[in-house]
mmCIF file with all atom_site columns, C-alpha atoms in Angstrom:
data_model
loop_
_atom_site.group_PDB
_atom_site.id
_atom_site.type_symbol
_atom_site.label_atom_id
_atom_site.label_alt_id
_atom_site.label_comp_id
_atom_site.label_asym_id
_atom_site.label_entity_id
_atom_site.label_seq_id
_atom_site.pdbx_PDB_ins_code
_atom_site.Cartn_x
_atom_site.Cartn_y
_atom_site.Cartn_z
_atom_site.occupancy
_atom_site.B_iso_or_equiv
_atom_site.pdbx_formal_charge
_atom_site.auth_seq_id
_atom_site.auth_comp_id
_atom_site.auth_asym_id
_atom_site.auth_atom_id
_atom_site.pdbx_PDB_model_num
ATOM 1  C CA . UNK A 1 1  ? 7.233   12.544  -7.915 1.00 79.00 ? 1  UNK A CA 1
ATOM 2  C CA . UNK A 1 2  ? 6.520   9.285   -9.802 1.00 87.00 ? 2  UNK A CA 1
ATOM 3  C CA . UNK A 1 3  ? 5.191   7.727   -6.618 1.00 89.00 ? 3  UNK A CA 1
ATOM 4  C CA . UNK A 1 4  ? 2.847   10.639  -5.927 1.00 92.00 ? 4  UNK A CA 1
ATOM 5  C CA . UNK A 1 5  ? 1.550   10.502  -9.459 1.00 93.00 ? 5  UNK A CA 1
ATOM 6  C CA . UNK A 1 6  ? 0.674   6.834   -9.066 1.00 94.00 ? 6  UNK A CA 1
ATOM 7  C CA . UNK A 1 7  ? -1.044  7.733   -5.667 1.00 94.00 ? 7  UNK A CA 1
ATOM 8  C CA . UNK A 1 8  ? -3.022  10.332  -7.562 1.00 95.00 ? 8  UNK A CA 1
ATOM 9  C CA . UNK A 1 9  ? -4.115  7.527   -9.832 1.00 96.00 ? 9  UNK A CA 1
ATOM 10 C CA . UNK A 1 10 ? -5.317  5.478   -6.883 1.00 96.00 ? 10 UNK A CA 1
ATOM 11 C CA . UNK A 1 11 ? -7.082  8.492   -5.463 1.00 94.00 ? 11 UNK A CA 1
ATOM 12 C CA . UNK A 1 12 ? -9.021  8.932   -8.619 1.00 92.00 ? 12 UNK A CA 1
ATOM 13 C CA . UNK A 1 13 ? -9.762  5.266   -8.920 1.00 93.00 ? 13 UNK A CA 1
ATOM 14 C CA . UNK A 1 14 ? -11.200 5.005   -5.374 1.00 92.00 ? 14 UNK A CA 1
ATOM 15 C CA . UNK A 1 15 ? -12.934 8.337   -5.405 1.00 89.00 ? 15 UNK A CA 1
ATOM 16 C CA . UNK A 1 16 ? -10.917 9.848   -2.598 1.00 92.00 ? 16 UNK A CA 1
ATOM 17 C CA . UNK A 1 17 ? -10.047 13.524  -2.636 1.00 92.00 ? 17 UNK A CA 1
ATOM 18 C CA . UNK A 1 18 ? -6.409  14.590  -2.712 1.00 93.00 ? 18 UNK A CA 1
ATOM 19 C CA . UNK A 1 19 ? -6.204  17.627  -0.400 1.00 93.00 ? 19 UNK A CA 1
ATOM 20 C CA . UNK A 1 20 ? -2.719  18.471  -0.829 1.00 91.00 ? 20 UNK A CA 1
ATOM 21 C CA . UNK A 1 21 ? 0.950   17.366  -0.938 1.00 91.00 ? 21 UNK A CA 1
ATOM 22 C CA . UNK A 1 22 ? 3.457   19.241  1.157  1.00 90.00 ? 22 UNK A CA 1
ATOM 23 C CA . UNK A 1 23 ? 7.077   17.924  0.775  1.00 89.00 ? 23 UNK A CA 1
ATOM 24 C CA . UNK A 1 24 ? 6.714   14.289  1.621  1.00 88.00 ? 24 UNK A CA 1
ATOM 25 C CA . UNK A 1 25 ? 3.151   14.478  3.133  1.00 91.00 ? 25 UNK A CA 1
ATOM 26 C CA . UNK A 1 26 ? 0.276   13.278  1.004  1.00 93.00 ? 26 UNK A CA 1
ATOM 27 C CA . UNK A 1 27 ? -3.135  14.103  2.471  1.00 94.00 ? 27 UNK A CA 1
ATOM 28 C CA . UNK A 1 28 ? -6.456  12.701  1.217  1.00 94.00 ? 28 UNK A CA 1
ATOM 29 C CA . UNK A 1 29 ? -10.034 12.775  2.371  1.00 92.00 ? 29 UNK A CA 1
ATOM 30 C CA . UNK A 1 30 ? -12.944 10.460  1.894  1.00 89.00 ? 30 UNK A CA 1
ATOM 31 C CA . UNK A 1 31 ? -16.343 11.593  1.116  1.00 84.00 ? 31 UNK A CA 1
ATOM 32 C CA . UNK A 1 32 ? -15.090 14.853  -0.460 1.00 83.00 ? 32 UNK A CA 1
ATOM 33 C CA . UNK A 1 33 ? -15.993 15.804  -3.212 1.00 79.00 ? 33 UNK A CA 1
ATOM 34 C CA . UNK A 1 34 ? -17.205 12.241  -4.026 1.00 73.00 ? 34 UNK A CA 1
ATOM 35 C CA . UNK A 1 35 ? -20.152 11.456  -1.703 1.00 75.00 ? 35 UNK A CA 1
ATOM 36 C CA . UNK A 1 36 ? -21.793 8.125   -2.278 1.00 70.00 ? 36 UNK A CA 1
ATOM 37 C CA . UNK A 1 37 ? -23.134 8.976   -5.737 1.00 71.00 ? 37 UNK A CA 1
ATOM 38 C CA . UNK A 1 38 ? -24.743 5.654   -6.824 1.00 77.00 ? 38 UNK A CA 1
ATOM 39 C CA . UNK A 1 39 ? -25.974 2.577   -4.898 1.00 79.00 ? 39 UNK A CA 1
ATOM 40 C CA . UNK A 1 40 ? -23.206 0.677   -6.371 1.00 76.00 ? 40 UNK A CA 1
ATOM 41 C CA . UNK A 1 41 ? -20.509 3.051   -4.774 1.00 82.00 ? 41 UNK A CA 1
ATOM 42 C CA . UNK A 1 42 ? -18.798 2.012   -1.521 1.00 87.00 ? 42 UNK A CA 1
ATOM 43 C CA . UNK A 1 43 ? -19.197 4.233   1.490  1.00 87.00 ? 43 UNK A CA 1
ATOM 44 C CA . UNK A 1 44 ? -16.188 6.569   1.884  1.00 87.00 ? 44 UNK A CA 1
ATOM 45 C CA . UNK A 1 45 ? -14.592 4.724   4.807  1.00 90.00 ? 45 UNK A CA 1
ATOM 46 C CA . UNK A 1 46 ? -14.356 1.550   2.695  1.00 91.00 ? 46 UNK A CA 1
ATOM 47 C CA . UNK A 1 47 ? -12.991 3.472   -0.277 1.00 91.00 ? 47 UNK A CA 1
ATOM 48 C CA . UNK A 1 48 ? -10.253 4.827   2.029  1.00 93.00 ? 48 UNK A CA 1
ATOM 49 C CA . UNK A 1 49 ? -9.358  1.371   3.141  1.00 95.00 ? 49 UNK A CA 1
ATOM 50 C CA . UNK A 1 50 ? -9.082  0.216   -0.433 1.00 95.00 ? 50 UNK A CA 1
ATOM 51 C CA . UNK A 1 51 ? -7.078  3.288   -1.369 1.00 96.00 ? 51 UNK A CA 1
ATOM 52 C CA . UNK A 1 52 ? -4.658  2.698   1.627  1.00 95.00 ? 52 UNK A CA 1
ATOM 53 C CA . UNK A 1 53 ? -4.281  -0.952  0.652  1.00 95.00 ? 53 UNK A CA 1
ATOM 54 C CA . UNK A 1 54 ? -3.283  0.024   -2.872 1.00 96.00 ? 54 UNK A CA 1
ATOM 55 C CA . UNK A 1 55 ? -0.763  2.459   -1.534 1.00 95.00 ? 55 UNK A CA 1
ATOM 56 C CA . UNK A 1 56 ? 0.876   -0.072  0.681  1.00 94.00 ? 56 UNK A CA 1
ATOM 57 C CA . UNK A 1 57 ? 0.965   -2.747  -2.084 1.00 93.00 ? 57 UNK A CA 1
ATOM 58 C CA . UNK A 1 58 ? 2.498   -0.163  -4.521 1.00 94.00 ? 58 UNK A CA 1
ATOM 59 C CA . UNK A 1 59 ? 5.032   0.938   -1.967 1.00 91.00 ? 59 UNK A CA 1
ATOM 60 C CA . UNK A 1 60 ? 6.038   -2.679  -1.370 1.00 87.00 ? 60 UNK A CA 1
ATOM 61 C CA . UNK A 1 61 ? 6.567   -3.236  -5.052 1.00 88.00 ? 61 UNK A CA 1
ATOM 62 C CA . UNK A 1 62 ? 8.661   -0.042  -5.294 1.00 87.00 ? 62 UNK A CA 1
ATOM 63 C CA . UNK A 1 63 ? 10.874  -1.184  -2.287 1.00 83.00 ? 63 UNK A CA 1
ATOM 64 C CA . UNK A 1 64 ? 11.457  -4.546  -3.885 1.00 82.00 ? 64 UNK A CA 1
ATOM 65 C CA . UNK A 1 65 ? 12.811  -2.823  -7.014 1.00 83.00 ? 65 UNK A CA 1
ATOM 66 C CA . UNK A 1 66 ? 14.703  0.051   -5.460 1.00 81.00 ? 66 UNK A CA 1
ATOM 67 C CA . UNK A 1 67 ? 16.057  -1.655  -2.381 1.00 81.00 ? 67 UNK A CA 1
ATOM 68 C CA . UNK A 1 68 ? 16.139  -5.466  -2.731 1.00 74.00 ? 68 UNK A CA 1
ATOM 69 C CA . UNK A 1 69 ? 18.719  -5.684  0.099  1.00 71.00 ? 69 UNK A CA 1
ATOM 70 C CA . UNK A 1 70 ? 16.195  -4.101  2.521  1.00 65.00 ? 70 UNK A CA 1
ATOM 71 C CA . UNK A 1 71 ? 13.603  -6.493  1.558  1.00 60.00 ? 71 UNK A CA 1
ATOM 72 C CA . UNK A 1 72 ? 16.135  -9.391  2.092  1.00 65.00 ? 72 UNK A CA 1
ATOM 73 C CA . UNK A 1 73 ? 16.989  -8.065  5.598  1.00 67.00 ? 73 UNK A CA 1
ATOM 74 C CA . UNK A 1 74 ? 13.251  -7.670  6.532  1.00 63.00 ? 74 UNK A CA 1
ATOM 75 C CA . UNK A 1 75 ? 12.731  -11.239 5.494  1.00 60.00 ? 75 UNK A CA 1
ATOM 76 C CA . UNK A 1 76 ? 15.514  -12.479 7.519  1.00 63.00 ? 76 UNK A CA 1
ATOM 77 C CA . UNK A 1 77 ? 14.347  -10.437 10.595 1.00 61.00 ? 77 UNK A CA 1
ATOM 78 C CA . UNK A 1 78 ? 10.916  -11.933 10.209 1.00 60.00 ? 78 UNK A CA 1
ATOM 79 C CA . UNK A 1 79 ? 12.200  -15.410 9.772  1.00 58.00 ? 79 UNK A CA 1
ATOM 80 C CA . UNK A 1 80 ? 15.360  -15.816 11.924 1.00 57.00 ? 80 UNK A CA 1
ATOM 81 C CA . UNK A 1 81 ? 17.714  -18.829 11.175 1.00 56.00 ? 81 UNK A CA 1
ATOM 82 C CA . UNK A 1 82 ? 16.169  -20.733 14.136 1.00 54.00 ? 82 UNK A CA 1
ATOM 83 C CA . UNK A 1 83 ? 12.787  -20.526 12.468 1.00 51.00 ? 83 UNK A CA 1
ATOM 84 C CA . UNK A 1 84 ? 14.240  -21.888 9.233  1.00 51.00 ? 84 UNK A CA 1
ATOM 85 C CA . UNK A 1 85 ? 15.608  -24.881 11.032 1.00 53.00 ? 85 UNK A CA 1
ATOM 86 C CA . UNK A 1 86 ? 12.247  -25.486 12.705 1.00 53.00 ? 86 UNK A CA 1
ATOM 87 C CA . UNK A 1 87 ? 10.373  -25.043 9.435  1.00 54.00 ? 87 UNK A CA 1
ATOM 88 C CA . UNK A 1 88 ? 12.797  -27.458 7.655  1.00 52.00 ? 88 UNK A CA 1
ATOM 89 C CA . UNK A 1 89 ? 12.340  -30.193 10.432 1.00 54.00 ? 89 UNK A CA 1
ATOM 90 C CA . UNK A 1 90 ? 8.546   -29.842 10.153 1.00 55.00 ? 90 UNK A CA 1
ATOM 91 C CA . UNK A 1 91 ? 8.577   -30.241 6.346  1.00 57.00 ? 91 UNK A CA 1
ATOM 92 C CA . UNK A 1 92 ? 10.527  -33.576 6.471  1.00 57.00 ? 92 UNK A CA 1
ATOM 93 C CA . UNK A 1 93 ? 8.393   -36.737 6.643  1.00 56.00 ? 93 UNK A CA 1
#
């Protein structure tokens, strides 16, 4: 519930319309009911991209707090021990 509340804040910030939330599905639409109102507003596809970027960054922060061991495992998967050895060798003069 706290996560969806934060997502609602992002939707308001980026002027995207929250259609509904069903169980764990969060649905938004760009261009409704906020068409490009002023010349300084971004077009709705760009607003959707910024909204999605904020969601991903926020979820990453939540995962770091709630599940640090998962983040550590992902880091190890992305950088296997062999890569650490190569990086270490490259960093030495």
